[in-house]
Amino acid sequence: MNPKTQVQRYSDSERVNHWIVAIAFILAGLSGLSMFHPALFWLSNLFGGGPWTRILHPFIGVVMFAAFLSMMLRFWNYNKIEDRDWRWLKQWRDVVNNREDKLPEVGRYNAGQKVLFWLMVICTVTLFVTGVLFWRPWFADYFPITLVRLATLLHSAAATVLIIGIIVHIYAAIWIKGSIRAMMRGTVSAKWAAKHHRAWLREKTKQG
């Protein structure tokens, strides 16, 4: 295959789904941070003030959860952990030193991407469930105050882990040149695919 040949990595609907999740995450994150600490309350001005931020935050969270659920179902099968993923993780020194020729062949996603995927699944589900538990005035009154307080604590912890995970996700996308183009335009060059996801390229080639 010509190294300059373009290979379809993401369909239009997959990219739209991804960007809906990304935009909802930014809005949910900013509105959530404005309520997390008084020093960040100024962020509530982006949403029309404190009362509107409290009203909008959970609805934005529901949109984010629904869009992420769709994305999770699309990519579930591609993120199952395989034996070669454990070998990839054990060779983390080759990963950080960009010695990809020494790593096991990678399918559509490498082990690092898969770990991040499952971290996002756990955090997003935790955020949704705990968010419902202390969502006033709709649901919080149906649960004991101890459970509501515990849900608030878990919600903050899951949000913190998710924000850190997304920062790593963005850094990795910038670090691996061509990744952002894949999510913007949907295609990558055959050379890029052969270098970073050789097993996936071989599978795509067989499928024609």
mmCIF file of C-alpha atoms in Angstrom:
data_model
loop_
_atom_site.group_PDB
_atom_site.id
_atom_site.type_symbol
_atom_site.label_atom_id
_atom_site.label_comp_id
_atom_site.label_asym_id
_atom_site.label_seq_id
_atom_site.Cartn_x
_atom_site.Cartn_y
_atom_site.Cartn_z
ATOM 1 C CA MET A 1 0.000 0.000 0.000
ATOM 2 C CA ASN A 2 1.239 3.484 -0.868
ATOM 3 C CA PRO A 3 2.302 5.121 2.445
ATOM 4 C CA LYS A 4 0.424 8.281 1.441
ATOM 5 C CA THR A 5 -2.834 6.402 0.885
ATOM 6 C CA GLN A 6 -5.522 7.659 3.238
ATOM 7 C CA VAL A 7 -7.246 5.121 5.497
ATOM 8 C CA GLN A 8 -10.642 5.737 7.079
ATOM 9 C CA ARG A 9 -10.184 5.689 10.876
ATOM 10 C CA TYR A 10 -13.392 7.371 12.064
ATOM 11 C CA SER A 11 -16.754 7.728 10.352
ATOM 12 C CA ASP A 12 -18.658 11.031 10.323
ATOM 13 C CA SER A 13 -21.070 9.848 13.023
ATOM 14 C CA GLU A 14 -18.190 8.667 15.247
ATOM 15 C CA ARG A 15 -16.506 12.062 15.011
ATOM 16 C CA VAL A 16 -19.737 13.959 15.699
ATOM 17 C CA ASN A 17 -20.356 11.704 18.695
ATOM 18 C CA HIS A 18 -16.835 12.360 19.996
ATOM 19 C CA TRP A 19 -17.136 16.144 19.699
ATOM 20 C CA ILE A 20 -20.536 16.212 21.413
ATOM 21 C CA VAL A 21 -18.952 14.382 24.351
ATOM 22 C CA ALA A 22 -15.959 16.745 24.293
ATOM 23 C CA ILE A 23 -18.075 19.929 24.256
ATOM 24 C CA ALA A 24 -20.425 18.590 26.961
ATOM 25 C CA PHE A 25 -17.386 17.608 29.060
ATOM 26 C CA ILE A 26 -15.935 21.138 28.835
ATOM 27 C CA LEU A 27 -19.257 22.739 29.793
ATOM 28 C CA ALA A 28 -19.909 20.256 32.595
ATOM 29 C CA GLY A 29 -16.347 20.662 33.845
ATOM 30 C CA LEU A 30 -16.424 24.473 33.898
ATOM 31 C CA SER A 31 -19.842 24.648 35.545
ATOM 32 C CA GLY A 32 -18.854 21.947 38.046
ATOM 33 C CA LEU A 33 -15.594 23.679 38.952
ATOM 34 C CA SER A 34 -17.448 26.949 39.578
ATOM 35 C CA MET A 35 -19.432 25.146 42.305
ATOM 36 C CA PHE A 36 -16.468 23.134 43.594
ATOM 37 C CA HIS A 37 -14.555 25.996 45.259
ATOM 38 C CA PRO A 38 -15.338 29.692 45.940
ATOM 39 C CA ALA A 39 -12.127 30.715 44.149
ATOM 40 C CA LEU A 40 -13.581 29.282 40.919
ATOM 41 C CA PHE A 41 -17.056 30.751 41.317
ATOM 42 C CA TRP A 42 -16.251 33.383 38.666
ATOM 43 C CA LEU A 43 -16.647 30.589 36.066
ATOM 44 C CA SER A 44 -20.395 30.668 36.772
ATOM 45 C CA ASN A 45 -20.519 33.945 34.785
ATOM 46 C CA LEU A 46 -20.128 31.796 31.662
ATOM 47 C CA PHE A 47 -23.508 30.218 32.431
ATOM 48 C CA GLY A 48 -25.463 33.288 33.542
ATOM 49 C CA GLY A 49 -24.578 33.298 37.248
ATOM 50 C CA GLY A 50 -24.734 30.902 40.196
ATOM 51 C CA PRO A 51 -28.433 29.888 40.087
ATOM 52 C CA TRP A 52 -28.338 29.173 36.357
ATOM 53 C CA THR A 53 -25.109 27.220 36.749
ATOM 54 C CA ARG A 54 -26.752 25.005 39.381
ATOM 55 C CA ILE A 55 -29.747 24.446 37.095
ATOM 56 C CA LEU A 56 -27.768 23.800 33.901
ATOM 57 C CA HIS A 57 -24.924 21.653 35.270
ATOM 58 C CA PRO A 58 -26.928 18.434 35.811
ATOM 59 C CA PHE A 59 -28.699 18.737 32.436
ATOM 60 C CA ILE A 60 -25.340 19.193 30.693
ATOM 61 C CA GLY A 61 -24.169 16.141 32.626
ATOM 62 C CA VAL A 62 -27.084 14.086 31.302
ATOM 63 C CA VAL A 63 -26.236 15.122 27.708
ATOM 64 C CA MET A 64 -22.604 14.174 28.307
ATOM 65 C CA PHE A 65 -23.577 10.805 29.770
ATOM 66 C CA ALA A 66 -25.981 9.979 26.920
ATOM 67 C CA ALA A 67 -23.406 10.914 24.258
ATOM 68 C CA PHE A 68 -20.651 9.023 26.074
ATOM 69 C CA LEU A 69 -22.903 5.962 26.382
ATOM 70 C CA SER A 70 -23.336 5.988 22.597
ATOM 71 C CA MET A 71 -19.577 6.336 22.108
ATOM 72 C CA MET A 72 -18.865 3.586 24.642
ATOM 73 C CA LEU A 73 -21.141 1.142 22.807
ATOM 74 C CA ARG A 74 -19.468 2.006 19.460
ATOM 75 C CA PHE A 75 -15.933 1.361 20.715
ATOM 76 C CA TRP A 76 -16.567 -1.299 23.384
ATOM 77 C CA ASN A 77 -15.269 -4.230 21.318
ATOM 78 C CA TYR A 78 -12.137 -2.379 20.217
ATOM 79 C CA ASN A 79 -11.122 -1.747 23.826
ATOM 80 C CA LYS A 80 -11.142 -5.282 25.194
ATOM 81 C CA ILE A 81 -7.826 -5.993 26.910
ATOM 82 C CA GLU A 82 -5.740 -8.637 25.081
ATOM 83 C CA ASP A 83 -2.507 -10.462 25.971
ATOM 84 C CA ARG A 84 -0.441 -8.159 23.761
ATOM 85 C CA ASP A 85 -1.773 -5.177 25.714
ATOM 86 C CA TRP A 86 -0.157 -6.481 28.902
ATOM 87 C CA ARG A 87 3.142 -6.845 27.029
ATOM 88 C CA TRP A 88 2.712 -3.286 25.670
ATOM 89 C CA LEU A 89 2.202 -1.937 29.205
ATOM 90 C CA LYS A 90 5.233 -3.844 30.539
ATOM 91 C CA GLN A 91 7.344 -2.177 27.837
ATOM 92 C CA TRP A 92 6.362 1.327 28.967
ATOM 93 C CA ARG A 93 9.986 2.488 28.687
ATOM 94 C CA ASP A 94 9.881 1.777 24.926
ATOM 95 C CA VAL A 95 6.558 3.653 24.752
ATOM 96 C CA VAL A 96 7.804 6.857 26.399
ATOM 97 C CA ASN A 97 11.061 6.711 24.409
ATOM 98 C CA ASN A 98 9.133 6.366 21.141
ATOM 99 C CA ARG A 99 10.651 2.937 20.279
ATOM 100 C CA GLU A 100 7.447 1.596 18.702
ATOM 101 C CA ASP A 101 9.358 -0.925 16.562
ATOM 102 C CA LYS A 102 10.080 -2.901 19.774
ATOM 103 C CA LEU A 103 6.438 -3.004 20.901
ATOM 104 C CA PRO A 104 3.839 -5.689 20.127
ATOM 105 C CA GLU A 105 1.658 -4.889 17.103
ATOM 106 C CA VAL A 106 -1.228 -2.624 18.035
ATOM 107 C CA GLY A 107 -4.836 -2.989 16.882
ATOM 108 C CA ARG A 108 -7.237 -0.057 16.595
ATOM 109 C CA TYR A 109 -6.197 1.145 20.062
ATOM 110 C CA ASN A 110 -3.061 0.618 22.110
ATOM 111 C CA ALA A 111 -3.086 -0.489 25.746
ATOM 112 C CA GLY A 112 -2.730 3.069 27.031
ATOM 113 C CA GLN A 113 -5.790 4.177 25.075
ATOM 114 C CA LYS A 114 -7.730 1.167 26.355
ATOM 115 C CA VAL A 115 -6.849 1.891 29.989
ATOM 116 C CA LEU A 116 -8.001 5.487 29.486
ATOM 117 C CA PHE A 117 -11.221 4.258 27.853
ATOM 118 C CA TRP A 118 -12.123 2.073 30.851
ATOM 119 C CA LEU A 119 -11.165 4.844 33.258
ATOM 120 C CA MET A 120 -13.575 7.143 31.415
ATOM 121 C CA VAL A 121 -16.311 4.490 31.567
ATOM 122 C CA ILE A 122 -15.934 4.097 35.358
ATOM 123 C CA CYS A 123 -15.734 7.848 36.021
ATOM 124 C CA THR A 124 -18.611 8.821 33.713
ATOM 125 C CA VAL A 125 -20.965 6.183 35.116
ATOM 126 C CA THR A 126 -19.975 7.223 38.660
ATOM 127 C CA LEU A 127 -20.613 10.884 37.816
ATOM 128 C CA PHE A 128 -24.069 10.090 36.418
ATOM 129 C CA VAL A 129 -25.215 7.830 39.268
ATOM 130 C CA THR A 130 -23.901 10.052 42.061
ATOM 131 C CA GLY A 131 -25.142 13.186 40.295
ATOM 132 C CA VAL A 132 -28.690 11.808 40.246
ATOM 133 C CA LEU A 133 -28.467 10.946 43.959
ATOM 134 C CA PHE A 134 -27.915 14.587 45.007
ATOM 135 C CA TRP A 135 -29.785 16.338 42.174
ATOM 136 C CA ARG A 136 -32.078 18.847 43.878
ATOM 137 C CA PRO A 137 -35.001 19.336 43.826
ATOM 138 C CA TRP A 138 -35.774 16.215 41.785
ATOM 139 C CA PHE A 139 -34.156 13.177 43.428
ATOM 140 C CA ALA A 140 -32.055 14.039 46.509
ATOM 141 C CA ASP A 141 -35.035 13.995 48.918
ATOM 142 C CA TYR A 142 -35.646 10.310 48.149
ATOM 143 C CA PHE A 143 -32.294 9.250 49.635
ATOM 144 C CA PRO A 144 -30.755 9.330 53.164
ATOM 145 C CA ILE A 145 -28.571 12.363 53.845
ATOM 146 C CA THR A 146 -25.544 10.117 54.495
ATOM 147 C CA LEU A 147 -25.878 8.593 51.030
ATOM 148 C CA VAL A 148 -26.305 12.042 49.473
ATOM 149 C CA ARG A 149 -23.133 13.286 51.184
ATOM 150 C CA LEU A 150 -21.203 10.183 50.098
ATOM 151 C CA ALA A 151 -22.460 10.680 46.539
ATOM 152 C CA THR A 152 -21.242 14.287 46.592
ATOM 153 C CA LEU A 153 -17.778 13.152 47.685
ATOM 154 C CA LEU A 154 -17.587 10.399 45.045
ATOM 155 C CA HIS A 155 -18.858 12.825 42.384
ATOM 156 C CA SER A 156 -16.006 15.229 43.112
ATOM 157 C CA ALA A 157 -13.429 12.422 43.154
ATOM 158 C CA ALA A 158 -14.658 10.956 39.847
ATOM 159 C CA ALA A 159 -14.667 14.421 38.247
ATOM 160 C CA THR A 160 -11.085 15.043 39.385
ATOM 161 C CA VAL A 161 -9.867 11.708 37.976
ATOM 162 C CA LEU A 162 -11.759 12.287 34.711
ATOM 163 C CA ILE A 163 -10.302 15.784 34.252
ATOM 164 C CA ILE A 164 -6.779 14.408 34.771
ATOM 165 C CA GLY A 165 -7.539 11.567 32.333
ATOM 166 C CA ILE A 166 -8.782 14.002 29.677
ATOM 167 C CA ILE A 167 -5.659 16.154 30.077
ATOM 168 C CA VAL A 168 -3.557 13.008 29.446
ATOM 169 C CA HIS A 169 -5.823 12.180 26.470
ATOM 170 C CA ILE A 170 -5.271 15.629 24.919
ATOM 171 C CA TYR A 171 -1.508 15.491 25.587
ATOM 172 C CA ALA A 172 -1.258 12.054 23.918
ATOM 173 C CA ALA A 173 -3.262 13.294 20.913
ATOM 174 C CA ILE A 174 -0.811 16.193 20.467
ATOM 175 C CA TRP A 175 2.223 13.955 21.132
ATOM 176 C CA ILE A 176 1.243 11.413 18.447
ATOM 177 C CA LYS A 177 1.145 13.574 15.327
ATOM 178 C CA GLY A 178 -1.789 12.682 13.093
ATOM 179 C CA SER A 179 -4.151 11.732 15.925
ATOM 180 C CA ILE A 180 -5.980 15.074 15.935
ATOM 181 C CA ARG A 181 -6.316 14.984 12.144
ATOM 182 C CA ALA A 182 -7.940 11.547 12.479
ATOM 183 C CA MET A 183 -10.634 12.963 14.727
ATOM 184 C CA MET A 184 -11.026 16.148 12.664
ATOM 185 C CA ARG A 185 -11.087 14.638 9.147
ATOM 186 C CA GLY A 186 -11.633 10.944 9.854
ATOM 187 C CA THR A 187 -8.605 9.669 7.919
ATOM 188 C CA VAL A 188 -4.939 8.831 8.544
ATOM 189 C CA SER A 189 -2.136 7.984 6.149
ATOM 190 C CA ALA A 190 -1.195 4.329 5.636
ATOM 191 C CA LYS A 191 2.284 5.238 6.913
ATOM 192 C CA TRP A 192 0.805 6.581 10.165
ATOM 193 C CA ALA A 193 -1.381 3.506 10.583
ATOM 194 C CA ALA A 194 1.521 1.118 9.891
ATOM 195 C CA LYS A 195 3.662 2.863 12.506
ATOM 196 C CA HIS A 196 1.118 3.201 15.316
ATOM 197 C CA HIS A 197 -1.609 0.591 14.632
ATOM 198 C CA ARG A 198 -0.145 -2.050 12.298
ATOM 199 C CA ALA A 199 -2.545 -4.874 13.267
ATOM 200 C CA TRP A 200 -5.525 -2.566 12.676
ATOM 201 C CA LEU A 201 -4.179 -1.539 9.244
ATOM 202 C CA ARG A 202 -3.696 -5.201 8.274
ATOM 203 C CA GLU A 203 -7.288 -5.931 9.269
ATOM 204 C CA LYS A 204 -8.554 -2.910 7.303
ATOM 205 C CA THR A 205 -6.574 -4.009 4.237
ATOM 206 C CA LYS A 206 -8.090 -7.519 4.368
ATOM 207 C CA GLN A 207 -11.561 -5.979 4.546
ATOM 208 C CA GLY A 208 -10.748 -3.989 1.415
#
